[in-house]
PDB file of C-alpha atoms in Angstrom:
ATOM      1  CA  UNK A   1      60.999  82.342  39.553  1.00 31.00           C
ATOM      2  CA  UNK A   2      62.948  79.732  37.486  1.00 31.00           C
ATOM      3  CA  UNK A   3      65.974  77.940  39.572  1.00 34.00           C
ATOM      4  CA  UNK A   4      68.283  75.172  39.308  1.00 37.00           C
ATOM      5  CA  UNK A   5      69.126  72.510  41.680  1.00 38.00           C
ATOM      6  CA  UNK A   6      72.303  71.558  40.550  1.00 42.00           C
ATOM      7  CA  UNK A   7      75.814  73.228  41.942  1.00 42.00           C
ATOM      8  CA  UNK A   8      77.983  75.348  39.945  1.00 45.00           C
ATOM      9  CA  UNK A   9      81.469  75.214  41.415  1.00 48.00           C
ATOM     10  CA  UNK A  10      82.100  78.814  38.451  1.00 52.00           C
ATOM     11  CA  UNK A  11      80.229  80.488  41.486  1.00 50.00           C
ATOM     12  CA  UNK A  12      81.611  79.335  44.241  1.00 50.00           C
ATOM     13  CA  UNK A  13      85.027  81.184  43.570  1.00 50.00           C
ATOM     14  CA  UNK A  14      83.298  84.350  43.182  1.00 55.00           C
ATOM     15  CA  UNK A  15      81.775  84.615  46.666  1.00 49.00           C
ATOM     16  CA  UNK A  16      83.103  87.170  49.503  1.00 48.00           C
ATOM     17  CA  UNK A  17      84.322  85.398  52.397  1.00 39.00           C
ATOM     18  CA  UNK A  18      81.935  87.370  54.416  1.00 37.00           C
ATOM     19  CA  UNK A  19      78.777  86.008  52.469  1.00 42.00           C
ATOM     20  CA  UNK A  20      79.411  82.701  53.911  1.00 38.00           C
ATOM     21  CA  UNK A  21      77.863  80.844  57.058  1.00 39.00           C
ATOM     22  CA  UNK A  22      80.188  80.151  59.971  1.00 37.00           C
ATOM     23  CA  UNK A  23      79.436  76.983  59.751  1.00 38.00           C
ATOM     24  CA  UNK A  24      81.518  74.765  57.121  1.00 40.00           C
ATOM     25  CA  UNK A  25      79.453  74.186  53.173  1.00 39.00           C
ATOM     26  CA  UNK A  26      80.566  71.424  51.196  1.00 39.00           C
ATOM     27  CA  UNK A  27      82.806  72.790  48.406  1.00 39.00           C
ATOM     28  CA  UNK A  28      80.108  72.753  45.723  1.00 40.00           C
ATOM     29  CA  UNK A  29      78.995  75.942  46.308  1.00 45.00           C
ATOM     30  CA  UNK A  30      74.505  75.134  45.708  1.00 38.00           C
ATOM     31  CA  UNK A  31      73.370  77.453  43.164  1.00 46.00           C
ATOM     32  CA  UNK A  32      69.806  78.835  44.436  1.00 45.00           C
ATOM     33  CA  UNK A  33      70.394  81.476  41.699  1.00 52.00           C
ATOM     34  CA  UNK A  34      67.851  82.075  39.003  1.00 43.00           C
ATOM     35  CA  UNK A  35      68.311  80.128  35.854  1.00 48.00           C
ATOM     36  CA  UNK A  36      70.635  81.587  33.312  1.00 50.00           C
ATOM     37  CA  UNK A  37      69.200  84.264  30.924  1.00 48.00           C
ATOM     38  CA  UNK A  38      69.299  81.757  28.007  1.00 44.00           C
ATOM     39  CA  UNK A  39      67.655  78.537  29.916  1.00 51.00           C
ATOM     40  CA  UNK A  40      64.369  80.746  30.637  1.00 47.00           C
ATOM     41  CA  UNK A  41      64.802  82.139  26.920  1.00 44.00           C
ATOM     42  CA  UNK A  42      64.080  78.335  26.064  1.00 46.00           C
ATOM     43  CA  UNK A  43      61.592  77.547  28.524  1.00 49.00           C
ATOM     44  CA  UNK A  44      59.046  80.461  27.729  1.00 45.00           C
ATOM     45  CA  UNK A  45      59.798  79.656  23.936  1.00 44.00           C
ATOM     46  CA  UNK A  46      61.640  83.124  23.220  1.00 42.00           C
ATOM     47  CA  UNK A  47      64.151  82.413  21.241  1.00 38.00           C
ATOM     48  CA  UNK A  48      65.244  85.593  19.443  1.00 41.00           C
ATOM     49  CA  UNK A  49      68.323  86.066  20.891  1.00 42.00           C
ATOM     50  CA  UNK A  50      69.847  82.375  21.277  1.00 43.00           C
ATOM     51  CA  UNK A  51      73.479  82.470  19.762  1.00 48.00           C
ATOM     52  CA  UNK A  52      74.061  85.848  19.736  1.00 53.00           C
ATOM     53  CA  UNK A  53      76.947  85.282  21.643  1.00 63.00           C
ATOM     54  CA  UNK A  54      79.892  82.810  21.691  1.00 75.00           C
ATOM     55  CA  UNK A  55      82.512  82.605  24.682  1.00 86.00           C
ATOM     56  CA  UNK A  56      86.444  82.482  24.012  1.00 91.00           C
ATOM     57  CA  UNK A  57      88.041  79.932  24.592  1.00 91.00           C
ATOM     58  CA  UNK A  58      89.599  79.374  27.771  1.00 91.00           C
ATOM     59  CA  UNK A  59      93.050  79.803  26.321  1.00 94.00           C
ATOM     60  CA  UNK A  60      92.598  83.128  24.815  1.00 96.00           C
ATOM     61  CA  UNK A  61      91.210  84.464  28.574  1.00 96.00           C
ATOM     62  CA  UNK A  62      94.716  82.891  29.509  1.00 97.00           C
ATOM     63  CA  UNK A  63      96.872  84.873  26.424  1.00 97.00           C
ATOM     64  CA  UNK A  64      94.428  87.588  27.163  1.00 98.00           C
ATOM     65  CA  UNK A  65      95.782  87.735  30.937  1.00 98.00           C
ATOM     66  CA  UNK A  66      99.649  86.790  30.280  1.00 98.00           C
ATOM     67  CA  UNK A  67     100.276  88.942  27.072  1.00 98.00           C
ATOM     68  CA  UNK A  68      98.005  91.796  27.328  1.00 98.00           C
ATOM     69  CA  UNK A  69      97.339  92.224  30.893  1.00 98.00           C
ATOM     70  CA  UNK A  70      94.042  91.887  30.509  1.00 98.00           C
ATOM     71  CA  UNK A  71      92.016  91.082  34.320  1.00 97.00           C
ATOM     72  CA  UNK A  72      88.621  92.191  33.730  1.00 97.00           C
ATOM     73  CA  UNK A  73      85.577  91.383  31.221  1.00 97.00           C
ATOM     74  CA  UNK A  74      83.043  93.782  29.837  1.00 98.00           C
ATOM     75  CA  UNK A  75      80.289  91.424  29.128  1.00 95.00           C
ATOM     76  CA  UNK A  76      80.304  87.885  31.090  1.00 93.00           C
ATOM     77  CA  UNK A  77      78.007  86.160  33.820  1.00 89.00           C
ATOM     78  CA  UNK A  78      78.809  84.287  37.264  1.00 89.00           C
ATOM     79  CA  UNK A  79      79.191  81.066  35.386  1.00 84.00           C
ATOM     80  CA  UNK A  80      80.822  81.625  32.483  1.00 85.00           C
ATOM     81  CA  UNK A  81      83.472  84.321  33.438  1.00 90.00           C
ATOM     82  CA  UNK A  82      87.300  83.783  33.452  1.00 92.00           C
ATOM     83  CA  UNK A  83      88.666  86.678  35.625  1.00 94.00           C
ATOM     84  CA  UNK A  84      87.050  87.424  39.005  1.00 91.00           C
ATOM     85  CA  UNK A  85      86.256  90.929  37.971  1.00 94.00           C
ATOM     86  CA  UNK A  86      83.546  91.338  34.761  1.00 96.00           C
ATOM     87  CA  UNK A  87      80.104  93.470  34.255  1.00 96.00           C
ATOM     88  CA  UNK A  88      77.242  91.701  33.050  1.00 94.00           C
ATOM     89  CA  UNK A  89      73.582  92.301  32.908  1.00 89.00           C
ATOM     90  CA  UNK A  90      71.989  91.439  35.715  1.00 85.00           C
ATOM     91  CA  UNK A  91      73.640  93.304  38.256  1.00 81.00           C
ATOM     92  CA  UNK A  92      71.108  92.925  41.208  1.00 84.00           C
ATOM     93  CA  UNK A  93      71.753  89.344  40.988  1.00 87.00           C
ATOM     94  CA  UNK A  94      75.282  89.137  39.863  1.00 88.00           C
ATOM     95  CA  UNK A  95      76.632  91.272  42.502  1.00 86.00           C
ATOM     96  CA  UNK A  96      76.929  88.591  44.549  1.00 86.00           C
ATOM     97  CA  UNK A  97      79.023  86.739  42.748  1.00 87.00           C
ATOM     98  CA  UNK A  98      81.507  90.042  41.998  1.00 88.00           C
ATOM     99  CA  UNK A  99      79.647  91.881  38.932  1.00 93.00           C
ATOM    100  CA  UNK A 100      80.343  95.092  38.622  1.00 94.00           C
ATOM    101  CA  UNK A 101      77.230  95.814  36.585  1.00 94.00           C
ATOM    102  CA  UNK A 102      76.262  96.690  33.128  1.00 96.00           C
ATOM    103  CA  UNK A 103      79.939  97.998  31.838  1.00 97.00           C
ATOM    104  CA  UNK A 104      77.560 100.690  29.929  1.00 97.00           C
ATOM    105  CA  UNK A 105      77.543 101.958  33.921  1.00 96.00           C
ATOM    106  CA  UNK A 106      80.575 101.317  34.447  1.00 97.00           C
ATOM    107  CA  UNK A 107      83.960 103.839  34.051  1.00 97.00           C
ATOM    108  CA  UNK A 108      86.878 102.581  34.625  1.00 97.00           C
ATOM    109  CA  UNK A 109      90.207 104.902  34.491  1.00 98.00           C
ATOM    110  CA  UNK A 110      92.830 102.164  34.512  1.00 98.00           C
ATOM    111  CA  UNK A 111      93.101  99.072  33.396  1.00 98.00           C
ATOM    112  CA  UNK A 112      93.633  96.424  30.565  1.00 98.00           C
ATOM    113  CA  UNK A 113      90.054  95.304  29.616  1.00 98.00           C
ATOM    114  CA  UNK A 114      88.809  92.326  27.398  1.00 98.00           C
ATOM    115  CA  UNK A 115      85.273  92.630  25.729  1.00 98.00           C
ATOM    116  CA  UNK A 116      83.179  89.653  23.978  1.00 95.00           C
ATOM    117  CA  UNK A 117      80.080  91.766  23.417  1.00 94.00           C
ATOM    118  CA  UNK A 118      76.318  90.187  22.012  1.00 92.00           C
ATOM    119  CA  UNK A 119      76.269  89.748  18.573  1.00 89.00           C
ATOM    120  CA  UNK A 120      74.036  92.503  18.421  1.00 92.00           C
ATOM    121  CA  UNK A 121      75.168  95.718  15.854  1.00 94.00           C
ATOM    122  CA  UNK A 122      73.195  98.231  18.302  1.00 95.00           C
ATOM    123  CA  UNK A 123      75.164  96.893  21.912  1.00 96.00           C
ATOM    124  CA  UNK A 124      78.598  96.821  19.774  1.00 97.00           C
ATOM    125  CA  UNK A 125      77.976 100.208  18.478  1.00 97.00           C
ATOM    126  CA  UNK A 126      77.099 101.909  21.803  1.00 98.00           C
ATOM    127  CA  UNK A 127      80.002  99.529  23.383  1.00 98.00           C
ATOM    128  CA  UNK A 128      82.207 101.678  21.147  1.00 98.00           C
ATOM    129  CA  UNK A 129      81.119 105.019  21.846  1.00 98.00           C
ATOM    130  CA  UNK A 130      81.600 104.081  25.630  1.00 98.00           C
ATOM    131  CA  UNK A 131      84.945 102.771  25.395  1.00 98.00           C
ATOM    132  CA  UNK A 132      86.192 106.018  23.444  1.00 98.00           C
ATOM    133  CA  UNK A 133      84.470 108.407  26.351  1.00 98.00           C
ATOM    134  CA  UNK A 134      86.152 106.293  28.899  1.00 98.00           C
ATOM    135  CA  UNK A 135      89.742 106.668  26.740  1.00 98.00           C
ATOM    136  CA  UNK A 136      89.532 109.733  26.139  1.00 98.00           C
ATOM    137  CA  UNK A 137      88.469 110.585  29.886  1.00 98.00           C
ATOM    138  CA  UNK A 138      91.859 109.503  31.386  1.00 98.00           C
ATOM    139  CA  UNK A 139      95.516 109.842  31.222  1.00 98.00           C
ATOM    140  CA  UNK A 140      96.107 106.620  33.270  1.00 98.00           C
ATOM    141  CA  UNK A 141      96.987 103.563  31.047  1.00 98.00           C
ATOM    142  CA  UNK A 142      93.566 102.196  29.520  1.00 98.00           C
ATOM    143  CA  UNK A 143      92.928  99.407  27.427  1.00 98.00           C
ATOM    144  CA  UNK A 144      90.279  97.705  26.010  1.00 98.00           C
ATOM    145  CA  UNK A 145      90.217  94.094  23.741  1.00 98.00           C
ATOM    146  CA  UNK A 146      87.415  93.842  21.554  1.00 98.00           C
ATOM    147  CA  UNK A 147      86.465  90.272  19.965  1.00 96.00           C
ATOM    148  CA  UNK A 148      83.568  90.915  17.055  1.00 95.00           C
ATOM    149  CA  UNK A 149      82.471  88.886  14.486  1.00 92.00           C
ATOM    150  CA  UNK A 150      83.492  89.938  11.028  1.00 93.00           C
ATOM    151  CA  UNK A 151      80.229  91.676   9.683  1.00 89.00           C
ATOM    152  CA  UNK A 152      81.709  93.022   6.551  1.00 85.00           C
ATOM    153  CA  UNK A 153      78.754  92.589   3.910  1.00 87.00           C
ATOM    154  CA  UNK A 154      77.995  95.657   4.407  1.00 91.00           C
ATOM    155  CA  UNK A 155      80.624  96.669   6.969  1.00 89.00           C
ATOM    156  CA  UNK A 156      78.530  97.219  10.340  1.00 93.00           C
ATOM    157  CA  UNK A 157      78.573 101.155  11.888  1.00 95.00           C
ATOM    158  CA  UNK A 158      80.269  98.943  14.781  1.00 95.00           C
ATOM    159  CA  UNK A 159      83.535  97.582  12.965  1.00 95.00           C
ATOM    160  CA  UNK A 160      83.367 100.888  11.030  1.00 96.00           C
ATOM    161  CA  UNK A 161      83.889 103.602  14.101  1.00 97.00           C
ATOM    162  CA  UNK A 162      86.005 100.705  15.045  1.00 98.00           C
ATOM    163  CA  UNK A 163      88.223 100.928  12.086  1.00 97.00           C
ATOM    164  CA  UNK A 164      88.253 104.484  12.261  1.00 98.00           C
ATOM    165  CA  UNK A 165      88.835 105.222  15.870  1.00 98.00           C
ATOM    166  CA  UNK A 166      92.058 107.642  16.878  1.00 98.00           C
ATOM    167  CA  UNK A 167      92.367 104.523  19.956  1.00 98.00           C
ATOM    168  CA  UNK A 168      92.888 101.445  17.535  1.00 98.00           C
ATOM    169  CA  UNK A 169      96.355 100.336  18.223  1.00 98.00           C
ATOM    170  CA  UNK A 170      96.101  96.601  16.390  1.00 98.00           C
ATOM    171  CA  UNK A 171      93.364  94.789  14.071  1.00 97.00           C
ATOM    172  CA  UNK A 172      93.594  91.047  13.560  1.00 96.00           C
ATOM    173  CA  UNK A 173      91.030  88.858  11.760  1.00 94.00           C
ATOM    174  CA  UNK A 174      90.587  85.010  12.957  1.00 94.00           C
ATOM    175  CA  UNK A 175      89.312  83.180   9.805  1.00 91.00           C
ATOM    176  CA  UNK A 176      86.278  81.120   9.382  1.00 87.00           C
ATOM    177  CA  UNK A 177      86.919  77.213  10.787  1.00 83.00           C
ATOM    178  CA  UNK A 178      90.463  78.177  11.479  1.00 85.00           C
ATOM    179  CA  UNK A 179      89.759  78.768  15.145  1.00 82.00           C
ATOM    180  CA  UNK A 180      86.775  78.040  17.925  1.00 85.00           C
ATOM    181  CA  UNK A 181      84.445  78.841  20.329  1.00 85.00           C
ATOM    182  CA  UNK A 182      83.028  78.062  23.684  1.00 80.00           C
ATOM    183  CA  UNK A 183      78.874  77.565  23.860  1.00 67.00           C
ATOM    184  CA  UNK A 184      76.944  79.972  26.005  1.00 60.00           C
ATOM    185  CA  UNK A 185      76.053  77.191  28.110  1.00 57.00           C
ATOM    186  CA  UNK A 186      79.548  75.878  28.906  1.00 53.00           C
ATOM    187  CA  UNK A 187      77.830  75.529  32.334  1.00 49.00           C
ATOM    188  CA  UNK A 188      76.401  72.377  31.909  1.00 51.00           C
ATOM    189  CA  UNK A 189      78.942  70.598  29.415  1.00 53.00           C
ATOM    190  CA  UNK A 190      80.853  68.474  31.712  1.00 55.00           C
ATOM    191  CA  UNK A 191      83.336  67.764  28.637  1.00 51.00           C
ATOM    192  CA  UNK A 192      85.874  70.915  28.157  1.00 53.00           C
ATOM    193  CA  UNK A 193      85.925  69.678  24.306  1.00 51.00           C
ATOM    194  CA  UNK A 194      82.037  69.240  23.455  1.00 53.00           C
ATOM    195  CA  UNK A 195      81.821  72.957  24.616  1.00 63.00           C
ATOM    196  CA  UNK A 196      83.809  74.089  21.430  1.00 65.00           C
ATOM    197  CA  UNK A 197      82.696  74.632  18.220  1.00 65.00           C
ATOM    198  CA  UNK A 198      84.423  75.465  15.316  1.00 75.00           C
ATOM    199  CA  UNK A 199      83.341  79.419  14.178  1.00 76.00           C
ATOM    200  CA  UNK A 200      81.288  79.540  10.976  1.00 75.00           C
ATOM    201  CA  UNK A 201      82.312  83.169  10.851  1.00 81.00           C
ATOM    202  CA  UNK A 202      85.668  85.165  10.643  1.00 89.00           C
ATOM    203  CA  UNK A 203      86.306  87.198  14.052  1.00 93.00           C
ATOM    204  CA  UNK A 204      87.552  90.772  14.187  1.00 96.00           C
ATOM    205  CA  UNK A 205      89.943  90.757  16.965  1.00 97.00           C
ATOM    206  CA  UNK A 206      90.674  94.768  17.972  1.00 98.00           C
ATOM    207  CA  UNK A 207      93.132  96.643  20.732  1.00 98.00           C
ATOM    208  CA  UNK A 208      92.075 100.263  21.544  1.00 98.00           C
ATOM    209  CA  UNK A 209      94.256 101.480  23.560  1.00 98.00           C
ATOM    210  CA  UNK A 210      94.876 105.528  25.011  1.00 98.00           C
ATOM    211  CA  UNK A 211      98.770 106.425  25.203  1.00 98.00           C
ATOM    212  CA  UNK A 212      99.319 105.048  28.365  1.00 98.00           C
ATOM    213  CA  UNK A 213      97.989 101.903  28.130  1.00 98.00           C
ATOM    214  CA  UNK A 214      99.661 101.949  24.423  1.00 98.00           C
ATOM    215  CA  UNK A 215     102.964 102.083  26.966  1.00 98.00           C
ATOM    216  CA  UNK A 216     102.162  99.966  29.096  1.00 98.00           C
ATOM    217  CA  UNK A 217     100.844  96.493  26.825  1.00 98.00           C
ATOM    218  CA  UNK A 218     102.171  97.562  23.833  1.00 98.00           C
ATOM    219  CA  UNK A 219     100.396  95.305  21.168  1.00 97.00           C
ATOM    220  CA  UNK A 220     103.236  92.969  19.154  1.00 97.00           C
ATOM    221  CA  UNK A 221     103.373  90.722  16.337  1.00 97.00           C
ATOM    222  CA  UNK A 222     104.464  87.950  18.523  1.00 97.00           C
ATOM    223  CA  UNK A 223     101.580  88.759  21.158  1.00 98.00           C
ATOM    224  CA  UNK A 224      98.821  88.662  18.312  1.00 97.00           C
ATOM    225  CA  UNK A 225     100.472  85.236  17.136  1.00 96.00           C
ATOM    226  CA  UNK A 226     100.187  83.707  20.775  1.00 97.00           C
ATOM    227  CA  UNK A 227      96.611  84.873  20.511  1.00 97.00           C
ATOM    228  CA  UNK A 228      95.524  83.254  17.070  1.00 95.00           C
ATOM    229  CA  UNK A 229      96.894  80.156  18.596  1.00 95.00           C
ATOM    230  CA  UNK A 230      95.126  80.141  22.035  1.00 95.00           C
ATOM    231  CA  UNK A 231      91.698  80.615  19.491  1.00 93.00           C
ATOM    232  CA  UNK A 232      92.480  77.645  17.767  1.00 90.00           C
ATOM    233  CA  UNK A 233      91.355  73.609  17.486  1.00 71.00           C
ATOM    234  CA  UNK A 234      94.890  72.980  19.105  1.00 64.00           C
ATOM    235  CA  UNK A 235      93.990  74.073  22.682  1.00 55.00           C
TER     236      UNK A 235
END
């Protein structure tokens, strides 16, 4: 099994009080976890899937929160989620740290969601079909935040159903080098601003949203606004 040595205080927030020893831990919490998914990608040489995914920056996870409601993510990890509550992968490891597991498992009925899927056409496609089953499944208030990139050449079947879907409430579109990223191992930068990198690509920013939820974060102009600026250089 592939492990670090070092201590990732991103975990250490995450743990139940009841997982802890009686006795008093140093406040570096040591992470004994295996090594992230894309650290043993580069160690056996597999390297398919390396940057098919680019974090928000931290001040869109904070717009997110304070404009939309949003307090859960759909696709994160123990170290590089923002809320406490997120789905990710590897659930029989994550758990510990909060996961919820794979959101594909996951059905919520409430809630204002945020979603940073892989850059992967299949995932955002069945991410989609998911997200519709779950609005349609409920009369509670339901929303869901989708951040994409823009794949219009051809248009993806993702951004397509998308575009089409009877729950899109609001469609923005974040222009190449006009706003940033975080890397996918933000982890180990100890610099907040070498973990940013200007996009190469125009993001599709998306709110799908059942009636409820359409009541209860209504998507405005001003809203969106705060959001382009929490994606950009300036933050």
């Amino acid at each position: 099994m592939f492990r670090h040595n070092g201590t990732f205080p991103e975990t250490e927030r995450l743990v139940p009080c009841h997982l802890w020893p009686v006795r008093p831990r140093p406040r570096l919490f040591p992470a004994t976890c295996a090594l992230p998914t894309e650290e043993i990608r580069d160690a056996t040489g597999d390297m398919s899937a390396i940057n098919l995914q680019g974090a928000m920056p931290l001040a869109a996870f904070d717009c997110l929160r304070t404009e939309f409601g949003v307090t859960m993510e759909c696709f994160a990890s123990p170290l590089n989620c923002f809320y406490p509550q997120y789905c990710s992968v590897y659930s029989d490891i994550d758990c510990a740290f909060g996961s919820r597991g794979s959101f594909f498992s996951y059905c919520p009925v409430e809630g204002s969601l945020s979603a940073n899927p892989p850059f992967c056409e299949e995932v955002i496609e069945h991410m989609v079909k998911h997200m519709e089953g779950l609005l349609e499944a409920t009369s509670r208030p339901l929303s869901f935040n989708i951040v994409i990139p823009e794949w219009r050449h051809p248009p993806t079947r993702g951004a397509v159903m998308l575009d089409e879907s009877k729950f899109l409430q609001s469609h923005a579109l974040l222009p190449a080098r006009d706003h940033v990223y975080r890397t996918g191992k933000q982890h180990l930068i100890t610099c907040t601003r070498q973990a940013s990198f200007a996009a190469s690509f125009g993001t599709e920013v998306y709110f799908l949203q059942n009636e409820a939820g359409k009541q209860k974060w209504p998507i405005t102009p001003a809203k969106l606004n705060a959001l382009r600026k929490a994606f950009s250089w300036s933050h």
